[in-house]
Amino acid sequence: MSQSTLTPPARQQPADSDPGAGAPLGSGLKQRHLSMIALGGVIGAGLFVGSGAGVAAAGPSIVIAYAVSGLLVMCVMRMLGEMSAANPASGSFSVHAERAIGPWAGFTAGWMFWTLLCVGVAIEAIGAAHIMTGWFPGTPSWVWVLAFMALFCGSNLAAVSHFGEFEFWFAAIKIGAIALFLGLGALAIAGVLPGTSSPGTANLLPDGGFLPNGLDGLLVGVLASVVAYGGLETVTIAAAESADPARGVARAVRTTMWRIAVVYVGSMLVVVTLLPWNDPAVTEQGPYAAALDRLGIPAAGQIMNVVVLIALLSAMNANIYGSSRMAYSLVSRGQGPKALGRVSGRVPRRAVLASCGFGFVTVLLSYWYPDTLFAWLLNMVGGVILVVWGFIAVSQLVLRRRLEREAPGKLVVRMWGFPYLTWAALAGVAAVLALMAENPDTRVQVVFTGGLTLFLAATGFLMQRRAAARG
């Protein structure tokens, strides 16, 4: 299949839209699964806990930081939705990058994302184990890590509908927790929650004002918020295993705007309105637990521990799924070990085991070499999502023109303001990377991520040259 040729507009098979795909994957995900994966994908532990560092750096302007980075993410997801609705594939943006730029680009974007997800599995497993050892003192954390890894490896080895059901209920709980938090917060801000009085703007303007640490603090908040948005891409991977991939991904992507506005920007607005931005509890407990404590909600800390645990387990489940499907897609296109491409029961079980294996090795590295190898891995994937977003933007610039010429009927989702907003999003990605390079705390991530990008790009380019020479 040449790079200039699109899949015909006839009926598409999810996995077969990958160039060179082998045995087809399942189609057990329902629309309710995709909707909840899309909704739950923006609600992770990074929001419940990690956002505290952003509040401490940016103060009340964290609301602006999340709004700005949210606009960037909405553009990226709209671009990805346009390409995925037109040509659903288990490799998502990796397949799109191969079609638009070349096999080396698909190889680079795909294996970078696979590495990111596998390292994410380790981080989430460690975080979940930490919560469990707090509840059950004296139990070794490795026991919990092993239990969680076994549970979600097993669920992903089974039919894809099992993954969908896990994510459906995980997402439902997270969404319920956020809705309850926003409702209680809104009542408290309005001064109608029993036992509270409206804070007005008392926490938004004193102690340095809305921008207490100036533009530098705002920029740190932007960097923190960009990382928190990671995870939305999984819905376009999952859509390829639904009965109607194009319709499923189109519906999921179209709801991105209000999800981001309500969940992230709304939550941050509630937090900084209810609490002084420099309250130590914001970083020590996490902004949500601190806000619930301020409202006098009984056992607020333990309630948030339960929610955070669910968010961590949900992310583990989704990352094992996403990494295994990305590996399967890469292998099916001749860009990885052929042994991982075997499908049984319409599940790429060897890819699942490989992804879980790498994740578990990463967990071990965190115990054995926390300040060397594990730190190196964390730095290496620190800017990966931004590089992936860059590939998405460039791919959409190329494929949109091709679709308009060859198959305009497949443009069921269209990027807003094309090509101007696409270029603006690409400039935004470059700007965030530049800010990371300027910031001493994140500069090392840019260096390590750049090294990984160059290594994979060079490897992919050599593989592409060899394939061309053969034939």
Coordinates of C-alpha atoms in Angstrom, one line a residue:
M1 CA 0.0 0.0 0.0
S2 CA 1.6 3.3 -1.1
Q3 CA 1.6 6.3 1.2
S4 CA -0.5 8.3 -1.2
T5 CA -3.3 5.8 -1.2
L6 CA -6.2 5.9 1.3
T7 CA -8.4 3.0 2.4
P8 CA -11.4 3.1 0.1
P9 CA -14.6 4.5 1.5
A10 CA -16.2 1.1 1.6
R11 CA -16.9 -0.8 4.8
Q12 CA -13.8 -0.8 7.0
Q13 CA -12.5 -3.5 9.4
P14 CA -11.0 -2.0 12.5
A15 CA -7.6 -3.8 12.6
D16 CA -7.4 -4.3 8.8
S17 CA -7.1 -0.6 8.3
D18 CA -3.6 -0.9 9.5
P19 CA -1.3 -1.5 6.6
G20 CA -0.2 -5.1 6.6
A21 CA -2.4 -6.1 9.4
G22 CA -2.6 -9.8 10.3
A23 CA -5.5 -11.5 12.0
P24 CA -8.2 -9.1 12.9
L25 CA -8.8 -7.9 16.5
G26 CA -12.1 -8.1 18.2
S27 CA -15.0 -5.6 18.0
G28 CA -16.4 -6.1 21.5
L29 CA -16.3 -2.4 22.6
K30 CA -19.7 -0.8 22.7
Q31 CA -20.5 2.9 22.3
R32 CA -21.1 3.2 26.1
H33 CA -17.6 1.8 26.6
L34 CA -16.1 4.4 24.2
S35 CA -18.0 7.2 25.8
M36 CA -16.8 6.3 29.3
I37 CA -13.2 5.7 28.1
A38 CA -13.3 9.2 26.6
L39 CA -14.8 10.7 29.7
G40 CA -12.6 8.8 32.1
G41 CA -9.5 9.4 30.0
V42 CA -9.2 13.0 31.2
I43 CA -9.6 12.1 34.9
G44 CA -6.5 10.6 36.3
A45 CA -4.3 10.7 39.4
G46 CA -2.4 13.6 37.9
L47 CA -5.6 15.7 38.2
F48 CA -6.5 14.6 41.8
V49 CA -3.0 14.8 43.2
G50 CA -0.4 16.2 40.7
S51 CA -2.4 19.4 40.1
G52 CA -1.4 20.6 43.6
A53 CA 2.1 21.4 42.3
G54 CA 0.6 23.5 39.5
V55 CA -1.5 25.4 42.0
A56 CA 1.5 26.0 44.3
A57 CA 3.5 27.4 41.3
A58 CA 0.8 29.4 39.4
G59 CA -1.6 30.4 42.2
P60 CA -5.1 31.3 41.1
S61 CA -3.7 31.7 37.5
I62 CA -3.7 27.9 37.3
V63 CA -7.2 28.3 35.9
I64 CA -5.7 30.2 32.9
A65 CA -2.9 27.6 32.6
Y66 CA -5.4 24.7 32.3
A67 CA -7.5 26.7 29.9
V68 CA -4.6 27.5 27.6
S69 CA -3.2 24.0 27.6
G70 CA -6.8 22.7 27.3
L71 CA -7.2 24.6 24.1
L72 CA -4.1 23.0 22.7
V73 CA -5.3 19.5 23.7
M74 CA -8.7 20.1 22.2
C75 CA -7.1 21.0 18.9
V76 CA -4.9 17.9 19.0
M77 CA -7.8 15.6 19.8
R78 CA -9.9 17.2 17.0
M79 CA -7.1 16.5 14.5
L80 CA -6.7 13.0 15.8
G81 CA -10.4 12.5 15.6
E82 CA -10.6 13.6 12.0
M83 CA -7.9 11.1 10.9
S84 CA -9.2 8.3 13.1
A85 CA -12.8 8.7 12.0
A86 CA -11.7 8.6 8.4
N87 CA -9.4 5.6 8.8
P88 CA -9.8 3.8 12.2
A89 CA -6.7 1.8 13.1
S90 CA -5.5 0.1 16.3
G91 CA -2.2 2.0 15.8
S92 CA -4.1 5.4 15.7
F93 CA -1.6 8.3 15.2
S94 CA 1.3 5.9 14.5
V95 CA -0.6 4.6 11.4
H96 CA -1.6 8.2 10.4
A97 CA 2.0 9.3 10.7
E98 CA 3.2 6.4 8.5
R99 CA 0.6 7.3 5.8
A100 CA 1.4 11.0 5.9
I101 CA 5.1 11.2 6.5
G102 CA 6.6 7.7 6.0
P103 CA 7.2 4.4 7.9
W104 CA 10.0 6.0 9.9
A105 CA 7.6 8.5 11.5
G106 CA 5.0 5.8 12.3
F107 CA 7.8 3.7 13.9
T108 CA 9.1 6.6 15.9
A109 CA 5.7 7.8 17.2
G110 CA 4.4 4.3 17.9
W111 CA 7.4 3.0 19.9
M112 CA 7.7 6.3 21.8
F113 CA 4.1 6.1 22.9
W114 CA 4.5 2.4 23.8
T115 CA 7.5 3.2 26.0
L116 CA 5.5 6.1 27.7
L117 CA 2.6 3.8 28.4
C118 CA 4.7 1.0 29.8
V119 CA 6.6 3.4 32.1
G120 CA 3.2 4.8 33.1
V121 CA 2.0 1.3 34.2
A122 CA 5.0 1.2 36.6
I123 CA 4.3 4.6 38.0
E124 CA 0.6 3.8 38.6
A125 CA 1.3 0.4 40.1
I126 CA 3.8 2.0 42.6
G127 CA 1.3 4.7 43.5
A128 CA -1.6 2.2 44.0
A129 CA 0.7 0.0 46.1
H130 CA 1.6 3.0 48.3
I131 CA -2.1 3.6 49.0
M132 CA -2.7 0.0 49.9
T133 CA 0.3 -0.2 52.3
G134 CA -1.2 2.8 54.0
W135 CA -4.4 0.9 54.6
F136 CA -2.7 -2.4 55.4
P137 CA 0.5 -1.5 57.3
G138 CA 3.2 -4.1 57.3
T139 CA 2.3 -5.6 53.9
P140 CA 5.1 -5.3 51.4
S141 CA 4.4 -3.0 48.5
W142 CA 5.7 -5.5 45.9
V143 CA 2.8 -7.9 46.8
W144 CA 0.3 -5.2 45.8
V145 CA 2.2 -4.4 42.7
L146 CA 2.3 -8.0 41.7
A147 CA -1.5 -8.4 42.4
F148 CA -2.4 -5.4 40.4
M149 CA -0.2 -6.4 37.5
A150 CA -1.6 -9.9 37.4
L151 CA -5.2 -8.6 37.6
F152 CA -5.0 -6.2 34.7
C153 CA -2.7 -8.4 32.6
G154 CA -5.4 -11.1 33.0
S155 CA -8.2 -8.7 32.1
N156 CA -6.4 -7.6 29.0
L157 CA -5.6 -11.2 27.9
A158 CA -9.3 -11.9 27.9
A159 CA -11.8 -10.5 25.4
V160 CA -11.6 -6.8 24.7
S161 CA -15.1 -6.4 26.2
H162 CA -13.6 -7.1 29.7
F163 CA -11.3 -4.2 29.3
G164 CA -14.2 -2.1 28.3
E165 CA -16.3 -3.1 31.3
F166 CA -13.4 -2.3 33.7
E167 CA -12.9 1.1 32.2
F168 CA -16.7 1.8 32.1
W169 CA -17.1 1.3 35.9
F170 CA -13.8 3.0 36.7
A171 CA -14.8 6.0 34.7
A172 CA -18.3 6.0 36.2
I173 CA -16.8 6.3 39.7
K174 CA -14.3 9.0 38.8
I175 CA -17.0 11.0 37.0
G176 CA -19.3 10.7 39.9
A177 CA -16.6 11.9 42.3
I178 CA -15.8 14.9 40.1
A179 CA -19.5 15.7 39.7
L180 CA -20.0 15.6 43.5
F181 CA -16.9 17.7 44.1
L182 CA -18.0 20.3 41.6
G183 CA -21.5 20.4 43.1
L184 CA -20.4 20.8 46.7
G185 CA -17.8 23.4 45.6
A186 CA -20.4 25.4 43.7
L187 CA -22.8 25.4 46.7
A188 CA -20.0 26.5 49.0
I189 CA -18.9 29.3 46.7
A190 CA -22.5 30.5 46.5
G191 CA -22.7 30.3 50.3
V192 CA -25.6 28.0 50.4
L193 CA -23.8 24.8 51.7
P194 CA -24.7 24.3 55.4
G195 CA -21.9 25.4 57.7
T196 CA -20.1 27.5 55.0
S197 CA -20.0 31.1 53.9
S198 CA -19.2 32.3 50.4
P199 CA -15.4 33.1 50.1
G200 CA -16.1 35.6 47.2
T201 CA -12.7 36.7 45.8
A202 CA -10.9 36.5 49.1
N203 CA -8.6 33.7 47.9
L204 CA -8.2 34.9 44.4
L205 CA -6.6 38.3 44.8
P206 CA -4.5 38.5 48.1
D207 CA -1.0 37.0 48.6
G208 CA 0.4 38.3 45.4
G209 CA -2.8 38.6 43.4
F210 CA -4.1 36.4 40.6
L211 CA -0.5 36.0 39.3
P212 CA 1.4 35.7 42.6
N213 CA 4.6 34.3 40.9
G214 CA 4.3 36.2 37.7
L215 CA 4.6 34.7 34.2
D216 CA 7.2 32.3 35.4
G217 CA 4.7 30.7 37.8
L218 CA 2.1 30.6 35.1
L219 CA 4.5 28.9 32.7
V220 CA 5.2 26.2 35.3
G221 CA 1.4 25.7 35.7
V222 CA 1.1 25.3 31.9
L223 CA 3.8 22.6 31.9
A224 CA 2.1 20.8 34.8
S225 CA -1.3 20.9 33.1
V226 CA 0.0 19.6 29.7
V227 CA 1.2 16.4 31.4
A228 CA -2.1 16.0 33.2
Y229 CA -4.0 15.9 29.9
G230 CA -2.2 12.8 28.7
G231 CA -4.5 9.7 28.2
L232 CA -7.1 11.1 25.8
E233 CA -5.4 9.4 22.9
T234 CA -6.5 5.9 24.1
V235 CA -10.0 6.4 22.9
T236 CA -8.9 6.5 19.3
I237 CA -7.0 3.3 19.8
A238 CA -10.0 1.6 21.4
A239 CA -12.4 2.8 18.8
A240 CA -10.8 0.5 16.3
E241 CA -12.2 -2.5 18.3
S242 CA -15.8 -1.3 18.3
A243 CA -18.6 -2.3 15.9
D244 CA -18.7 1.1 14.2
P245 CA -15.2 2.7 14.6
A246 CA -15.8 5.9 12.6
R247 CA -19.1 6.8 14.4
G248 CA -17.6 5.8 17.8
V249 CA -14.5 8.0 17.6
A250 CA -16.5 10.9 16.1
R251 CA -18.9 11.0 19.0
A252 CA -16.2 10.6 21.6
V253 CA -14.0 13.4 20.2
R254 CA -16.9 15.8 19.8
T255 CA -17.4 15.9 23.6
T256 CA -13.8 16.7 24.3
M257 CA -14.4 20.5 24.7
W258 CA -17.0 20.4 27.5
R259 CA -15.2 17.6 29.3
I260 CA -12.0 19.7 29.5
A261 CA -13.9 22.9 30.4
V262 CA -15.9 21.2 33.2
V263 CA -13.5 18.7 34.6
Y264 CA -10.2 20.5 34.6
V265 CA -10.8 24.3 34.3
G266 CA -14.0 24.0 36.5
S267 CA -12.2 21.9 39.2
M268 CA -9.2 24.3 39.4
L269 CA -11.6 27.3 39.7
V270 CA -13.4 25.6 42.6
V271 CA -10.1 24.8 44.3
V272 CA -8.5 28.2 44.1
T273 CA -11.7 29.9 45.1
L274 CA -12.2 27.8 48.2
L275 CA -8.6 27.6 49.3
P276 CA -5.6 30.0 49.6
W277 CA -3.3 29.0 46.8
N278 CA -0.3 28.8 49.2
D279 CA -2.0 26.6 51.8
P280 CA 0.4 23.7 52.4
A281 CA -2.4 21.2 52.4
V282 CA -2.9 21.8 48.6
T283 CA 0.4 20.0 47.9
E284 CA 0.5 17.7 51.0
Q285 CA -3.0 16.3 50.7
G286 CA -3.8 17.2 47.1
P287 CA -6.1 20.0 46.1
Y288 CA -9.3 18.0 46.1
A289 CA -8.8 16.4 49.6
A290 CA -7.7 19.8 51.0
A291 CA -10.9 21.5 49.6
L292 CA -13.1 18.8 51.0
D293 CA -11.4 19.1 54.4
R294 CA -12.1 22.8 54.2
L295 CA -15.8 22.1 53.6
G296 CA -15.9 19.8 56.6
I297 CA -16.6 16.7 54.7
P298 CA -16.0 13.7 57.1
A299 CA -13.0 11.4 56.2
A300 CA -12.2 13.6 53.1
G301 CA -8.7 12.3 52.9
Q302 CA -9.7 8.6 52.9
I303 CA -12.5 9.3 50.3
M304 CA -9.9 10.9 48.0
N305 CA -7.6 8.0 48.6
V306 CA -10.3 5.6 47.3
V307 CA -10.9 7.9 44.2
V308 CA -7.1 8.2 43.5
L309 CA -6.7 4.4 43.8
I310 CA -9.5 3.9 41.3
A311 CA -7.9 6.5 39.0
L312 CA -4.5 4.7 39.2
L313 CA -6.0 1.3 38.5
S314 CA -8.0 2.7 35.6
A315 CA -4.8 4.2 34.1
M316 CA -3.0 0.9 34.6
N317 CA -5.7 -0.9 32.8
A318 CA -5.9 1.6 29.9
N319 CA -2.1 1.8 29.5
I320 CA -1.7 -2.0 29.3
Y321 CA -4.5 -2.0 26.7
G322 CA -3.1 1.0 24.7
S323 CA 0.5 -0.3 24.7
S324 CA -0.4 -3.8 23.6
R325 CA -2.5 -2.5 20.7
M326 CA 0.2 -0.1 19.7
A327 CA 2.7 -2.9 19.7
Y328 CA 0.4 -5.1 17.7
S329 CA -0.2 -2.4 15.1
L330 CA 3.6 -1.8 14.8
V331 CA 4.4 -5.5 14.4
S332 CA 1.6 -6.0 11.9
R333 CA 3.2 -3.3 9.8
G334 CA 6.6 -4.9 9.9
Q335 CA 8.0 -2.5 12.5
G336 CA 8.6 -4.9 15.4
P337 CA 9.3 -8.5 16.4
K338 CA 7.0 -10.7 14.4
A339 CA 6.4 -13.0 17.4
L340 CA 4.3 -10.2 19.1
G341 CA 1.9 -10.1 16.1
R342 CA 0.1 -13.4 16.9
V343 CA -3.6 -13.0 17.7
S344 CA -5.6 -15.6 19.5
G345 CA -9.2 -15.2 20.6
R346 CA -9.1 -11.9 18.7
V347 CA -6.7 -10.5 21.3
P348 CA -3.0 -9.8 20.7
R349 CA -2.0 -11.8 23.8
R350 CA 1.8 -11.8 23.1
A351 CA 1.7 -8.0 22.8
V352 CA -0.2 -7.8 26.1
L353 CA 2.4 -10.0 27.8
A354 CA 5.3 -8.0 26.4
S355 CA 3.8 -4.7 27.5
C356 CA 3.0 -6.1 31.0
G357 CA 6.5 -7.6 31.2
F358 CA 8.2 -4.3 30.3
G359 CA 6.0 -2.5 32.8
F360 CA 6.9 -5.0 35.6
V361 CA 10.6 -4.7 34.8
T362 CA 10.2 -0.9 35.1
V363 CA 8.6 -1.4 38.5
L364 CA 11.7 -3.5 39.6
L365 CA 14.0 -0.8 38.3
S366 CA 12.2 1.7 40.5
Y367 CA 13.1 -0.4 43.6
W368 CA 16.6 -1.4 42.6
Y369 CA 17.8 1.8 40.9
P370 CA 15.4 4.6 41.9
D371 CA 17.9 7.4 41.4
T372 CA 19.6 6.1 38.2
L373 CA 17.8 3.8 35.8
F374 CA 14.3 4.6 36.9
A375 CA 15.0 8.3 37.0
W376 CA 16.5 8.0 33.5
L377 CA 13.3 6.3 32.2
L378 CA 11.1 9.0 33.7
N379 CA 13.2 11.8 32.1
M380 CA 13.2 9.9 28.8
V381 CA 9.4 9.9 28.6
G382 CA 8.9 13.3 30.1
G383 CA 8.2 15.1 26.8
V384 CA 7.0 12.2 24.7
I385 CA 3.4 13.2 24.6
L386 CA 4.4 16.6 23.1
V387 CA 6.5 14.9 20.4
V388 CA 3.5 12.6 19.6
W389 CA 1.2 15.7 19.4
G390 CA 3.7 17.2 16.9
F391 CA 3.5 14.1 14.7
I392 CA -0.4 14.3 14.9
A393 CA -0.4 17.9 13.7
V394 CA 2.0 17.3 10.8
S395 CA 0.1 14.1 9.8
Q396 CA -3.2 16.0 9.8
L397 CA -1.8 18.8 7.6
V398 CA -0.9 16.2 5.0
L399 CA -3.8 13.7 5.3
R400 CA -6.5 16.4 5.3
R401 CA -5.5 17.6 1.8
R402 CA -5.3 14.0 0.6
L403 CA -8.7 13.2 2.0
E404 CA -10.2 16.3 0.3
R405 CA -8.9 15.1 -3.0
E406 CA -9.5 11.3 -2.8
A407 CA -12.3 10.6 -0.3
P408 CA -14.1 13.8 1.0
G409 CA -17.0 11.7 2.2
K410 CA -14.9 10.2 4.9
L411 CA -14.4 13.6 6.6
V412 CA -17.1 13.0 9.2
V413 CA -15.1 15.0 11.8
R414 CA -13.3 18.1 10.6
M415 CA -10.6 20.1 12.3
W416 CA -11.7 23.6 13.1
G417 CA -10.2 26.5 11.2
F418 CA -8.0 24.2 9.0
P419 CA -5.1 24.8 8.3
Y420 CA -4.6 27.8 10.6
L421 CA -5.5 26.2 13.9
T422 CA -3.4 23.1 13.0
W423 CA -0.4 25.4 12.5
A424 CA -1.2 27.2 15.7
A425 CA -1.4 23.9 17.6
L426 CA 2.0 22.9 16.1
A427 CA 3.4 26.2 17.2
G428 CA 2.0 25.7 20.7
V429 CA 3.6 22.3 21.0
A430 CA 7.0 23.8 20.0
A431 CA 6.4 26.6 22.5
V432 CA 5.8 24.2 25.4
L433 CA 8.9 22.2 24.5
A434 CA 10.9 25.5 24.4
L435 CA 9.6 26.4 27.8
M436 CA 10.6 23.0 29.1
A437 CA 14.1 23.6 27.7
E438 CA 14.2 27.0 29.5
N439 CA 13.1 25.6 32.8
P440 CA 16.0 24.0 34.8
D441 CA 13.6 21.5 36.4
T442 CA 12.3 20.2 33.0
R443 CA 15.3 20.8 30.7
V444 CA 16.7 17.3 31.4
Q445 CA 13.4 15.8 30.1
V446 CA 13.8 17.6 26.8
V447 CA 17.3 16.3 26.4
F448 CA 16.4 12.7 27.2
T449 CA 13.2 12.8 25.2
G450 CA 15.1 14.3 22.3
G451 CA 17.7 11.5 22.5
L452 CA 15.0 8.9 22.4
T453 CA 13.3 10.6 19.5
L454 CA 16.5 10.8 17.4
F455 CA 17.4 7.2 18.2
L456 CA 14.0 5.8 17.1
A457 CA 13.8 8.1 14.1
A458 CA 17.3 7.0 12.9
T459 CA 16.3 3.3 13.5
G460 CA 13.0 3.7 11.7
F461 CA 14.7 5.5 8.8
L462 CA 17.3 2.7 8.4
M463 CA 14.5 0.1 8.4
Q464 CA 12.6 2.2 5.8
R465 CA 15.7 2.3 3.6
R466 CA 16.3 -1.4 3.9
A467 CA 12.7 -2.2 3.0
A468 CA 12.9 0.1 0.0
A469 CA 16.1 -1.6 -1.1
R470 CA 14.5 -5.0 -0.9
G471 CA 11.8 -4.0 -2.9

